[in-house]
């Protein structure tokens, strides 16, 4: 039994790296649905079905707790999964919550009325599906008032990362940042609303400028998971072996994962 980490492809590896460093004693099973990436251009029903299939595969590995390390799945499928599909003895958690907590400086369970927060102008960079869902804006509005969010759908960035084309990914990042800044010239903070994007965090920061605080999810999710497992240690389980599964070609996926993480990663066929 281990903790499952699900993603549409390679992006969730940024989260896995952070949670593995934070919780070195915990075994993780990573599932990348590389055969169907990117999720960001799919419709909500398609994302729901693919996400459920991946989570079931992780349950088969003994992962009663699964982290959706994919903003698109968290935005488009998680609420429906939790309300209609996840059995009582399993848990599926998303990556939005820690980001909202950090931005609003309040815990998820704090149900007091929305209040003003320090940051007023926020740039959100995400996949087209995440932007279309408006999930980030909806959850933020429950907790904060007076925050202007400008969302930029970043078409092509995930494809370039999955293909291992860093030069194209950097060029696309620069183009998307320029497009957003035409609508919001002076953002105070930027949310990298896709777990693939931390691979390009330096490119985002350079294009945005030094005065913009860039929020990346990996470290926030790691801290949140550590807190959750402290409260619910039964979901850690006795597993000791971590593994990597992919619906894509294991050899190719392993090469690209190793390229971005800069240490060897070996995927097996899911």
PDB file of N, CA and C in Angstrom, residues 246-255 265-270:
ATOM      1  N   UNK A 246       2.988   4.336 -16.729  1.00  0.00           N
ATOM      2  CA  UNK A 246       2.551   5.218 -17.810  1.00  0.00           C
ATOM      3  C   UNK A 246       1.711   4.444 -18.815  1.00  0.00           C
ATOM      4  N   UNK A 247       0.726   5.131 -19.380  1.00  0.00           N
ATOM      5  CA  UNK A 247      -0.051   4.557 -20.473  1.00  0.00           C
ATOM      6  C   UNK A 247       0.639   4.776 -21.811  1.00  0.00           C
ATOM      7  N   UNK A 248       1.692   5.573 -21.812  1.00  0.00           N
ATOM      8  CA  UNK A 248       2.453   5.831 -23.028  1.00  0.00           C
ATOM      9  C   UNK A 248       3.559   4.811 -23.221  1.00  0.00           C
ATOM     10  N   UNK A 249       4.529   5.142 -24.058  1.00  0.00           N
ATOM     11  CA  UNK A 249       5.682   4.275 -24.289  1.00  0.00           C
ATOM     12  C   UNK A 249       6.666   4.455 -23.137  1.00  0.00           C
ATOM     13  N   UNK A 250       6.893   3.407 -22.331  1.00  0.00           N
ATOM     14  CA  UNK A 250       7.726   3.577 -21.137  1.00  0.00           C
ATOM     15  C   UNK A 250       9.126   4.106 -21.439  1.00  0.00           C
ATOM     16  N   UNK A 251       9.732   3.647 -22.544  1.00  0.00           N
ATOM     17  CA  UNK A 251      11.072   4.100 -22.882  1.00  0.00           C
ATOM     18  C   UNK A 251      11.130   5.589 -23.166  1.00  0.00           C
ATOM     19  N   UNK A 252      10.216   6.060 -24.016  1.00  0.00           N
ATOM     20  CA  UNK A 252      10.180   7.471 -24.379  1.00  0.00           C
ATOM     21  C   UNK A 252       9.836   8.348 -23.182  1.00  0.00           C
ATOM     22  N   UNK A 253       8.849   7.926 -22.404  1.00  0.00           N
ATOM     23  CA  UNK A 253       8.436   8.702 -21.225  1.00  0.00           C
ATOM     24  C   UNK A 253       9.583   8.774 -20.224  1.00  0.00           C
ATOM     25  N   UNK A 254      10.304   7.678 -20.052  1.00  0.00           N
ATOM     26  CA  UNK A 254      11.438   7.666 -19.121  1.00  0.00           C
ATOM     27  C   UNK A 254      12.523   8.654 -19.555  1.00  0.00           C
ATOM     28  N   UNK A 255      12.797   8.717 -20.857  1.00  0.00           N
ATOM     29  CA  UNK A 255      13.811   9.636 -21.375  1.00  0.00           C
ATOM     30  C   UNK A 255      13.415  11.086 -21.101  1.00  0.00           C
ATOM     31  N   UNK A 265      14.821   8.249 -14.225  1.00  0.00           N
ATOM     32  CA  UNK A 265      13.459   7.819 -13.860  1.00  0.00           C
ATOM     33  C   UNK A 265      13.080   6.698 -14.821  1.00  0.00           C
ATOM     34  N   UNK A 266      12.588   5.582 -14.267  1.00  0.00           N
ATOM     35  CA  UNK A 266      12.216   4.456 -15.136  1.00  0.00           C
ATOM     36  C   UNK A 266      10.743   4.142 -14.995  1.00  0.00           C
ATOM     37  N   UNK A 267      10.011   4.319 -16.074  1.00  0.00           N
ATOM     38  CA  UNK A 267       8.575   4.045 -16.100  1.00  0.00           C
ATOM     39  C   UNK A 267       8.311   2.616 -16.564  1.00  0.00           C
ATOM     40  N   UNK A 268       7.211   2.058 -16.052  1.00  0.00           N
ATOM     41  CA  UNK A 268       6.708   0.758 -16.502  1.00  0.00           C
ATOM     42  C   UNK A 268       5.370   0.980 -17.186  1.00  0.00           C
ATOM     43  N   UNK A 269       4.967   0.032 -18.032  1.00  0.00           N
ATOM     44  CA  UNK A 269       3.661   0.114 -18.682  1.00  0.00           C
ATOM     45  C   UNK A 269       2.558  -0.049 -17.653  1.00  0.00           C
ATOM     46  N   UNK A 270       1.576   0.838 -17.698  1.00  0.00           N
ATOM     47  CA  UNK A 270       0.453   0.760 -16.770  1.00  0.00           C
ATOM     48  C   UNK A 270      -0.490  -0.374 -17.136  1.00  0.00           C
TER      49      UNK A 270
END
